[in-house]
């Protein structure tokens, strides 16, 4: 009988705590759910821990859980409002936007600093319908971890049907060197050889080991990002 009461008590906590957790989370705002910056991510973790402890341990006073969740939600709202009023405070509790591509060139140092791999960034670019890094004038990783890409003016999308222009096949750039390693299979599919690639690099005074990322499009035009590309002196982008 005592075991049955404990089980019913747990079910009762689930029925009451989850709706309250939902109400508090919705009250905190859509931004906390959709973007999840660092501080909001921590708040969500703590909310989950408090609710989980309450459900798993029937000995914890249920009222204290309600008060804790309410206090955590209130703290998040206060911090969010203070971030809007104090820009310095907002920068201290979250990440800065980080530039990872400028004028089609990967900024390797920034990628290493935020611990993003080349594959991560290439995937995020493809999700933005960008298949050639050379089309990107500026790309940065936002504080929420998402990528924002700005294409070069001549590469921006236009409605060619309105201009009466016949659509031609798009130019997709294929990676042929990734972090110094030659992608032989891709070269073969493009009807190119490693010998051809090495000769093209030699014309530029480069070797594969010098290359962080290289791509070739259907016209056999090559685009390069070097491992030590340190001539970028433009200012960073802050909040």
Tab-separated table of C-alpha atoms in Angstrom:
chain	number	residue	atom	x	y	z
A	1	UNK	CA	0.000	0.000	0.000
A	2	UNK	CA	2.859	2.344	0.885
A	3	UNK	CA	4.559	1.572	-2.457
A	4	UNK	CA	1.359	2.377	-4.322
A	5	UNK	CA	1.130	5.715	-2.527
A	6	UNK	CA	4.720	6.539	-3.500
A	7	UNK	CA	3.981	5.722	-7.147
A	8	UNK	CA	0.850	7.878	-7.138
A	9	UNK	CA	2.863	10.654	-5.512
A	10	UNK	CA	5.424	10.543	-8.334
A	11	UNK	CA	2.670	10.596	-10.971
A	12	UNK	CA	1.051	13.509	-9.191
A	13	UNK	CA	4.337	15.422	-9.264
A	14	UNK	CA	4.724	14.782	-13.009
A	15	UNK	CA	1.175	15.988	-13.694
A	16	UNK	CA	1.733	19.197	-11.734
A	17	UNK	CA	5.397	20.068	-12.329
A	18	UNK	CA	5.501	19.705	-16.127
A	19	UNK	CA	2.640	22.170	-16.793
A	20	UNK	CA	4.249	24.637	-14.384
A	21	UNK	CA	7.633	24.179	-16.054
A	22	UNK	CA	5.971	24.804	-19.433
A	23	UNK	CA	4.276	27.957	-18.175
A	24	UNK	CA	7.510	29.366	-16.728
A	25	UNK	CA	9.491	28.526	-19.885
A	26	UNK	CA	6.913	30.171	-22.153
A	27	UNK	CA	6.863	33.197	-19.858
A	28	UNK	CA	10.656	33.443	-20.201
A	29	UNK	CA	10.121	34.069	-23.897
A	30	UNK	CA	10.434	32.502	-27.334
A	31	UNK	CA	14.092	33.489	-27.544
A	32	UNK	CA	15.038	31.065	-24.799
A	33	UNK	CA	13.613	28.169	-26.777
A	34	UNK	CA	14.588	29.100	-30.320
A	35	UNK	CA	18.109	30.512	-30.021
A	36	UNK	CA	19.507	29.138	-26.745
A	37	UNK	CA	22.459	31.447	-26.009
A	38	UNK	CA	24.941	30.303	-23.351
A	39	UNK	CA	23.180	31.724	-20.296
A	40	UNK	CA	19.738	30.550	-21.423
A	41	UNK	CA	21.204	27.109	-22.123
A	42	UNK	CA	22.446	26.943	-18.522
A	43	UNK	CA	19.032	28.039	-17.259
A	44	UNK	CA	17.338	25.246	-19.214
A	45	UNK	CA	19.783	22.695	-17.796
A	46	UNK	CA	19.106	23.862	-14.228
A	47	UNK	CA	15.349	23.856	-14.778
A	48	UNK	CA	15.560	20.279	-16.037
A	49	UNK	CA	17.714	19.230	-13.074
A	50	UNK	CA	15.320	20.764	-10.544
A	51	UNK	CA	12.241	19.229	-12.165
A	52	UNK	CA	13.972	15.860	-12.535
A	53	UNK	CA	15.041	15.776	-8.898
A	54	UNK	CA	11.523	16.629	-7.787
A	55	UNK	CA	9.990	13.811	-9.843
A	56	UNK	CA	12.623	11.217	-8.908
A	57	UNK	CA	12.682	11.934	-5.171
A	58	UNK	CA	9.224	12.059	-3.533
A	59	UNK	CA	10.840	13.190	-0.257
A	60	UNK	CA	11.650	16.624	-1.706
A	61	UNK	CA	8.960	19.131	-0.667
A	62	UNK	CA	6.930	19.835	-3.801
A	63	UNK	CA	6.405	23.477	-2.888
A	64	UNK	CA	10.146	24.149	-2.896
A	65	UNK	CA	10.379	22.876	-6.466
A	66	UNK	CA	7.649	25.261	-7.584
A	67	UNK	CA	9.435	28.142	-5.844
A	68	UNK	CA	12.804	27.141	-7.338
A	69	UNK	CA	11.462	26.974	-10.872
A	70	UNK	CA	9.740	30.314	-10.434
A	71	UNK	CA	12.942	31.887	-9.086
A	72	UNK	CA	15.060	30.506	-11.940
A	73	UNK	CA	12.568	31.792	-14.505
A	74	UNK	CA	12.520	35.180	-12.812
A	75	UNK	CA	16.335	35.333	-12.790
A	76	UNK	CA	16.453	34.609	-16.502
A	77	UNK	CA	13.989	37.417	-17.231
A	78	UNK	CA	15.964	39.893	-15.074
A	79	UNK	CA	19.257	38.971	-16.731
A	80	UNK	CA	17.729	39.237	-20.222
A	81	UNK	CA	16.397	42.732	-19.491
A	82	UNK	CA	19.734	43.803	-17.996
A	83	UNK	CA	21.536	42.524	-21.098
A	84	UNK	CA	19.380	44.829	-23.226
A	85	UNK	CA	20.281	47.836	-21.063
A	86	UNK	CA	23.967	47.052	-20.530
A	87	UNK	CA	25.846	45.974	-23.650
A	88	UNK	CA	29.061	45.189	-21.758
A	89	UNK	CA	27.230	42.836	-19.404
A	90	UNK	CA	25.646	41.058	-22.365
A	91	UNK	CA	29.062	40.508	-23.933
A	92	UNK	CA	30.472	39.110	-20.690
A	93	UNK	CA	27.897	36.319	-20.329
A	94	UNK	CA	27.797	35.165	-23.943
A	95	UNK	CA	30.101	34.557	-26.899
A	96	UNK	CA	31.129	37.144	-29.470
A	97	UNK	CA	30.334	36.613	-33.155
A	98	UNK	CA	33.401	35.050	-34.777
A	99	UNK	CA	34.377	35.666	-38.399
A	100	UNK	CA	35.321	32.380	-40.072
A	101	UNK	CA	35.378	33.402	-43.768
A	102	UNK	CA	36.293	36.743	-45.310
A	103	UNK	CA	36.395	37.292	-49.072
A	104	UNK	CA	36.193	33.557	-49.703
A	105	UNK	CA	39.158	32.756	-47.417
A	106	UNK	CA	38.862	30.653	-44.271
A	107	UNK	CA	40.299	32.281	-41.149
A	108	UNK	CA	41.962	29.200	-39.709
A	109	UNK	CA	42.960	30.820	-36.411
A	110	UNK	CA	39.357	31.712	-35.613
A	111	UNK	CA	38.142	28.212	-36.486
A	112	UNK	CA	40.672	26.733	-34.083
A	113	UNK	CA	39.767	29.209	-31.357
A	114	UNK	CA	36.064	28.329	-31.374
A	115	UNK	CA	36.857	24.631	-32.047
A	116	UNK	CA	34.833	24.391	-35.270
A	117	UNK	CA	36.065	21.931	-37.870
A	118	UNK	CA	36.170	22.614	-41.585
A	119	UNK	CA	33.449	20.002	-42.104
A	120	UNK	CA	31.198	21.834	-39.620
A	121	UNK	CA	31.444	25.103	-41.531
A	122	UNK	CA	31.051	23.484	-44.966
A	123	UNK	CA	27.891	21.734	-43.805
A	124	UNK	CA	26.482	24.974	-42.408
A	125	UNK	CA	27.263	26.728	-45.701
A	126	UNK	CA	25.439	24.038	-47.661
A	127	UNK	CA	22.443	24.534	-45.387
A	128	UNK	CA	22.554	28.173	-46.555
A	129	UNK	CA	22.597	26.977	-50.194
A	130	UNK	CA	26.238	28.005	-50.559
A	131	UNK	CA	28.283	25.403	-52.440
A	132	UNK	CA	31.298	27.521	-53.326
A	133	UNK	CA	33.283	29.210	-50.556
A	134	UNK	CA	34.549	31.745	-53.078
A	135	UNK	CA	30.989	33.144	-53.297
A	136	UNK	CA	31.121	34.243	-49.640
A	137	UNK	CA	32.209	37.758	-48.781
A	138	UNK	CA	31.721	37.298	-45.047
A	139	UNK	CA	30.649	34.397	-42.841
A	140	UNK	CA	30.568	34.334	-39.082
A	141	UNK	CA	29.487	32.078	-36.251
A	142	UNK	CA	26.893	33.816	-34.086
A	143	UNK	CA	26.818	33.556	-30.259
A	144	UNK	CA	24.092	30.892	-30.557
A	145	UNK	CA	26.353	28.717	-32.727
A	146	UNK	CA	24.569	29.370	-36.014
A	147	UNK	CA	26.322	30.520	-39.162
A	148	UNK	CA	25.503	33.759	-40.956
A	149	UNK	CA	26.804	34.088	-44.498
A	150	UNK	CA	26.819	37.160	-46.727
A	151	UNK	CA	27.456	36.493	-50.396
A	152	UNK	CA	29.489	38.724	-52.646
A	153	UNK	CA	27.288	41.281	-54.473
A	154	UNK	CA	27.732	39.588	-57.838
A	155	UNK	CA	26.680	36.265	-56.298
A	156	UNK	CA	23.434	37.379	-54.687
A	157	UNK	CA	20.243	35.685	-55.802
A	158	UNK	CA	18.126	37.311	-58.505
A	159	UNK	CA	14.931	36.204	-60.199
A	160	UNK	CA	16.295	35.361	-63.636
A	161	UNK	CA	12.832	34.557	-64.955
A	162	UNK	CA	11.905	38.210	-64.492
A	163	UNK	CA	14.976	39.244	-66.477
A	164	UNK	CA	14.199	36.876	-69.321
A	165	UNK	CA	17.521	35.071	-68.912
A	166	UNK	CA	17.739	31.384	-69.677
A	167	UNK	CA	18.918	29.481	-66.620
A	168	UNK	CA	22.197	27.660	-67.064
A	169	UNK	CA	23.727	24.874	-65.000
A	170	UNK	CA	24.915	26.088	-61.598
A	171	UNK	CA	28.600	25.950	-60.692
A	172	UNK	CA	29.257	23.796	-57.642
A	173	UNK	CA	32.753	23.809	-56.177
A	174	UNK	CA	34.046	20.436	-54.997
A	175	UNK	CA	36.635	20.095	-52.215
A	176	UNK	CA	39.860	18.620	-53.568
A	177	UNK	CA	42.179	19.411	-50.644
A	178	UNK	CA	41.002	19.346	-47.044
A	179	UNK	CA	43.556	20.274	-44.377
A	180	UNK	CA	46.467	19.301	-46.601
A	181	UNK	CA	45.005	15.987	-47.792
A	182	UNK	CA	44.191	15.476	-51.480
A	183	UNK	CA	40.720	14.065	-52.218
A	184	UNK	CA	41.716	11.691	-55.014
A	185	UNK	CA	38.227	10.271	-55.512
A	186	UNK	CA	36.728	13.701	-56.152
A	187	UNK	CA	39.524	14.547	-58.579
A	188	UNK	CA	38.793	11.354	-60.466
A	189	UNK	CA	35.102	12.218	-60.725
A	190	UNK	CA	36.079	15.591	-62.177
A	191	UNK	CA	38.307	13.809	-64.726
A	192	UNK	CA	41.374	15.375	-63.161
A	193	UNK	CA	44.556	13.850	-61.775
A	194	UNK	CA	46.735	14.522	-58.768
A	195	UNK	CA	49.534	15.376	-61.198
A	196	UNK	CA	47.371	18.139	-62.693
A	197	UNK	CA	46.515	19.448	-59.234
A	198	UNK	CA	50.143	19.473	-58.070
A	199	UNK	CA	51.130	21.305	-61.262
A	200	UNK	CA	48.481	23.984	-60.650
A	201	UNK	CA	49.680	24.412	-57.080
A	202	UNK	CA	53.275	24.594	-58.240
A	203	UNK	CA	52.354	27.542	-60.464
A	204	UNK	CA	51.308	29.360	-57.304
A	205	UNK	CA	54.392	28.226	-55.399
A	206	UNK	CA	52.340	26.007	-53.100
A	207	UNK	CA	52.233	22.405	-51.921
A	208	UNK	CA	49.213	20.445	-50.604
A	209	UNK	CA	50.598	20.705	-47.069
A	210	UNK	CA	50.244	24.513	-47.313
A	211	UNK	CA	46.532	24.300	-48.120
A	212	UNK	CA	43.770	24.357	-45.527
A	213	UNK	CA	40.980	24.066	-48.098
A	214	UNK	CA	40.921	23.975	-51.885
A	215	UNK	CA	37.946	23.559	-54.187
A	216	UNK	CA	37.466	23.235	-57.938
A	217	UNK	CA	34.293	23.957	-59.879
A	218	UNK	CA	33.036	22.433	-63.121
A	219	UNK	CA	35.092	24.948	-65.123
A	220	UNK	CA	38.211	23.722	-63.306
A	221	UNK	CA	38.610	27.049	-61.537
A	222	UNK	CA	40.463	26.620	-58.261
A	223	UNK	CA	39.843	28.435	-54.998
A	224	UNK	CA	42.319	28.236	-52.107
A	225	UNK	CA	42.440	28.921	-48.373
A	226	UNK	CA	45.928	28.667	-46.889
A	227	UNK	CA	46.745	27.321	-43.442
A	228	UNK	CA	48.701	30.459	-42.597
A	229	UNK	CA	46.642	33.236	-44.091
A	230	UNK	CA	47.659	36.040	-41.735
A	231	UNK	CA	47.186	39.104	-43.924
A	232	UNK	CA	43.617	39.786	-42.789
A	233	UNK	CA	43.635	43.031	-40.827
A	234	UNK	CA	40.031	44.155	-41.015
A	235	UNK	CA	38.295	44.731	-37.671
A	236	UNK	CA	36.182	41.991	-36.031
A	237	UNK	CA	32.396	42.081	-35.744
A	238	UNK	CA	31.089	42.511	-32.210
A	239	UNK	CA	27.573	42.567	-30.799
